[in-house]
Protein backbone atom coordinates (compact mmCIF):
# COMPACT_ATOMS: atom_id res chain seq x y z
CA VAL A 1 -27.43 -6.94 -0.76
CA PHE A 2 -26.06 -7.12 3.05
CA ALA A 3 -26.36 -10.66 4.68
CA GLN A 4 -24.47 -11.73 7.79
CA THR A 5 -24.82 -14.59 10.55
CA VAL A 6 -25.07 -13.11 13.79
CA ARG A 7 -22.45 -13.47 16.35
CA LYS A 8 -22.58 -13.81 20.04
CA TYR A 9 -19.96 -11.37 21.87
CA SER A 10 -16.71 -13.18 20.77
CA ASN A 11 -14.72 -10.74 18.85
CA GLU A 12 -17.68 -8.94 18.11
CA PHE A 13 -15.50 -5.71 17.28
CA LEU A 14 -14.81 -7.32 13.86
CA ASN A 15 -18.28 -6.63 12.88
CA ILE A 16 -18.30 -2.77 13.25
CA GLY A 17 -16.40 -2.00 9.71
CA VAL A 18 -14.27 0.35 8.44
CA ASP A 19 -14.33 3.47 5.88
CA ALA A 20 -16.85 6.32 6.63
CA ALA A 21 -18.41 5.73 2.42
CA SER A 22 -19.04 2.03 3.55
CA PHE A 23 -21.05 3.13 6.40
CA GLY A 24 -22.68 5.48 4.03
CA MET A 25 -23.92 2.30 2.39
CA ALA A 26 -24.93 0.57 5.49
CA LYS A 27 -22.00 -1.50 4.81
CA ALA A 28 -23.69 -3.36 1.70
CA VAL A 29 -20.09 -2.53 -0.37
CA VAL A 30 -18.76 -6.56 -0.59
CA ALA A 31 -19.46 -6.14 -4.24
CA THR A 32 -18.04 -2.59 -5.09
CA SER A 33 -15.26 -2.30 -2.49
CA ASN A 34 -11.94 -1.87 -4.42
CA ASP A 35 -9.39 0.27 -2.56
CA VAL A 36 -7.17 -0.06 0.47
CA ASN A 37 -10.19 -0.89 2.46
CA ALA A 38 -11.26 -3.74 0.71
CA SER A 39 -8.80 -5.65 2.92
CA TYR A 40 -12.04 -5.86 5.28
CA TRP A 41 -14.82 -5.88 3.21
CA ASN A 42 -13.97 -7.93 0.15
CA PRO A 43 -9.91 -8.99 -0.20
CA ALA A 44 -10.87 -9.67 -3.85
CA GLY A 45 -11.37 -5.91 -4.49
CA LEU A 46 -7.74 -5.36 -3.86
CA THR A 47 -6.85 -6.23 -7.54
CA ASN A 48 -8.45 -2.80 -8.52
CA ILE A 49 -5.73 -0.74 -6.90
CA SER A 50 -2.95 0.82 -8.92
CA ASP A 51 -0.87 2.32 -6.42
CA TYR A 52 0.01 2.48 -2.81
CA GLN A 53 -3.19 3.30 -0.69
CA GLY A 54 -3.46 4.25 3.15
CA SER A 55 -6.51 4.28 5.31
CA LEU A 56 -6.92 5.38 8.93
CA MET A 57 -10.14 5.51 10.83
CA HIS A 58 -10.95 6.47 14.60
CA ALA A 59 -14.26 6.53 16.19
CA GLU A 60 -15.69 6.57 19.98
CA TYR A 61 -18.57 4.83 21.31
CA PHE A 62 -20.19 4.74 24.50
CA GLU A 63 -19.39 8.89 24.96
CA GLY A 64 -15.80 8.53 24.26
CA ILE A 65 -15.23 5.68 26.88
CA ALA A 66 -14.56 2.88 24.14
CA LYS A 67 -11.81 3.79 21.15
CA TYR A 68 -11.86 1.97 18.04
CA ASP A 69 -8.88 2.51 15.93
CA TYR A 70 -8.13 1.19 12.19
CA VAL A 71 -4.82 1.49 10.11
CA GLY A 72 -4.50 -0.01 6.54
CA PHE A 73 -2.38 -0.15 3.50
CA ALA A 74 -2.55 -1.88 0.30
CA MET A 75 -0.21 -1.91 -2.85
CA PRO A 76 -0.13 -3.74 -6.18
CA ILE A 77 2.52 -6.72 -6.18
CA ASP A 78 2.21 -7.04 -10.18
CA SER A 79 -0.47 -6.11 -12.53
CA LYS A 80 -2.69 -9.32 -11.61
CA SER A 81 -2.26 -9.23 -7.60
CA ALA A 82 -2.50 -6.93 -4.52
CA LEU A 83 -1.37 -7.15 -1.09
CA GLY A 84 -3.02 -5.47 1.84
CA ILE A 85 -2.38 -5.19 5.49
CA SER A 86 -4.61 -3.89 8.46
CA ILE A 87 -4.72 -3.41 12.56
CA ILE A 88 -7.72 -2.75 14.24
CA ARG A 89 -7.85 -1.92 17.90
CA PHE A 90 -11.17 -1.48 19.99
CA GLY A 91 -10.30 -0.85 23.77
CA VAL A 92 -11.32 0.37 26.84
CA ASP A 93 -8.54 2.27 28.83
CA ASP A 94 -8.02 3.44 32.22
CA ILE A 95 -10.41 1.11 33.76
CA LEU A 96 -10.38 1.28 37.61
CA ASN A 97 -8.92 -1.98 39.28
CA THR A 98 -10.59 -1.87 42.81
CA THR A 99 -9.39 -5.66 43.55
CA GLN A 100 -6.40 -4.21 46.06
CA LEU A 101 -8.45 -1.28 47.63
CA ILE A 102 -8.77 -3.18 51.07
CA ASP A 103 -5.82 -4.73 52.93
CA SER A 104 -5.41 -7.43 54.73
CA ASN A 105 -6.66 -5.55 57.93
CA GLY A 106 -9.70 -4.78 56.38
CA ASN A 107 -8.59 -0.68 55.93
CA ILE A 108 -9.57 1.13 52.45
CA ASP A 109 -6.45 2.52 51.08
CA TYR A 110 -7.04 4.40 47.75
CA ASN A 111 -3.58 4.30 46.83
CA ARG A 112 -3.66 0.76 45.73
CA VAL A 113 -6.20 1.54 43.16
CA SER A 114 -4.40 1.14 39.91
CA LEU A 115 -5.51 1.30 36.13
CA PHE A 116 -5.69 -1.36 33.44
CA SER A 117 -7.11 -1.53 29.69
CA ALA A 118 -9.36 -3.92 28.20
CA ALA A 119 -8.37 -4.40 24.20
CA ASP A 120 -8.89 -6.10 21.38
CA TYR A 121 -6.42 -6.22 18.48
CA ALA A 122 -6.73 -7.65 14.88
CA LEU A 123 -3.75 -7.92 12.34
CA ASN A 124 -5.03 -8.55 8.54
CA ILE A 125 -3.03 -10.03 6.13
CA ALA A 126 -4.93 -9.71 2.75
CA TYR A 127 -3.97 -10.94 -0.76
CA ALA A 128 -6.01 -10.96 -3.87
CA ARG A 129 -5.33 -11.98 -7.52
CA GLU A 130 -7.15 -11.71 -10.81
CA LEU A 131 -8.01 -15.09 -12.18
CA PRO A 132 -7.88 -15.71 -16.17
CA VAL A 133 -11.91 -15.59 -16.37
CA LYS A 134 -12.46 -12.00 -17.33
CA GLY A 135 -13.76 -10.00 -14.09
CA LEU A 136 -13.38 -12.76 -11.82
CA HIS A 137 -10.80 -11.62 -8.89
CA VAL A 138 -10.44 -13.61 -5.72
CA GLY A 139 -8.82 -12.95 -2.26
CA MET A 140 -8.04 -14.38 1.25
CA ASN A 141 -7.42 -12.61 4.49
CA THR A 142 -5.60 -13.93 7.29
CA LYS A 143 -6.44 -12.70 10.91
CA ILE A 144 -4.59 -12.91 13.70
CA ILE A 145 -6.22 -11.86 16.91
CA ARG A 146 -5.39 -10.50 20.33
CA ARG A 147 -7.25 -9.64 23.34
CA ILE A 148 -5.61 -8.39 26.82
CA ILE A 149 -7.48 -7.32 29.78
CA GLY A 150 -4.83 -5.90 31.71
CA ASP A 151 -2.97 -8.36 33.63
CA PHE A 152 -6.11 -10.62 34.07
CA ALA A 153 -6.58 -12.26 30.87
CA LYS A 154 -4.76 -12.62 27.54
CA SER A 155 -5.50 -14.74 24.60
CA TRP A 156 -4.85 -15.36 21.00
CA GLY A 157 -6.92 -16.19 17.92
CA PHE A 158 -6.61 -16.81 14.44
CA GLY A 159 -9.20 -16.60 11.32
CA LEU A 160 -9.33 -17.11 7.40
CA ASP A 161 -11.47 -15.33 5.50
CA ALA A 162 -12.01 -16.15 1.57
CA ALA A 163 -13.65 -14.03 -1.17
CA ILE A 164 -14.57 -13.18 -4.64
CA GLN A 165 -15.72 -10.59 -6.66
CA PHE A 166 -17.25 -10.68 -10.40
CA GLU A 167 -18.49 -8.18 -12.86
CA HIS A 168 -20.14 -8.98 -16.03
CA ASN A 169 -22.02 -6.40 -18.10
CA ASN A 170 -21.70 -3.92 -15.50
CA TRP A 171 -22.93 -5.85 -13.02
CA LEU A 172 -21.23 -6.20 -9.63
CA PHE A 173 -21.32 -9.79 -7.53
CA GLY A 174 -19.20 -10.23 -4.36
CA LEU A 175 -18.99 -12.75 -1.80
CA MET A 176 -17.12 -12.54 1.47
CA LEU A 177 -16.83 -15.81 3.91
CA ARG A 178 -15.65 -14.76 7.26
CA ASP A 179 -14.06 -16.91 9.50
CA ILE A 180 -14.03 -20.50 6.95
CA THR A 181 -11.73 -22.13 10.06
């Protein structure tokens, strides 16, 4: 089952997702995510990795105008816990800045046109731990978010996610609570 609340614009790039296999499952992978990409879908799944893992993804939207990039890395800390880190960037580059196109005398000067980018970044740091209850795993994800719109605007954001996965008699259950702060 895949359920979510509807967001309106702010940090919408965090709803796009990562990993082609997860897209093939219509993003219904909260209970089954068990690799490096679990730091995005459900950090509790990181406890299933046994070695270093990495992931890269690039996608383009709106005929290549907007670019979405993801880099992820995960590793076990010990036999019961793991750590994951990832970076997401969603941006539009080479936007024409025409605010200085017309000089103080009313003359149009195309040499005064410059370029800028509008981009959103998210740094995710995830930690997962296997609990003493057989089949129960918990995870936490910390997000540091940065928005840069040329020289016009810059902002910072912060968020926490909490997650669990539970396996019992070949049944998999997962819960991911995004932005609990």
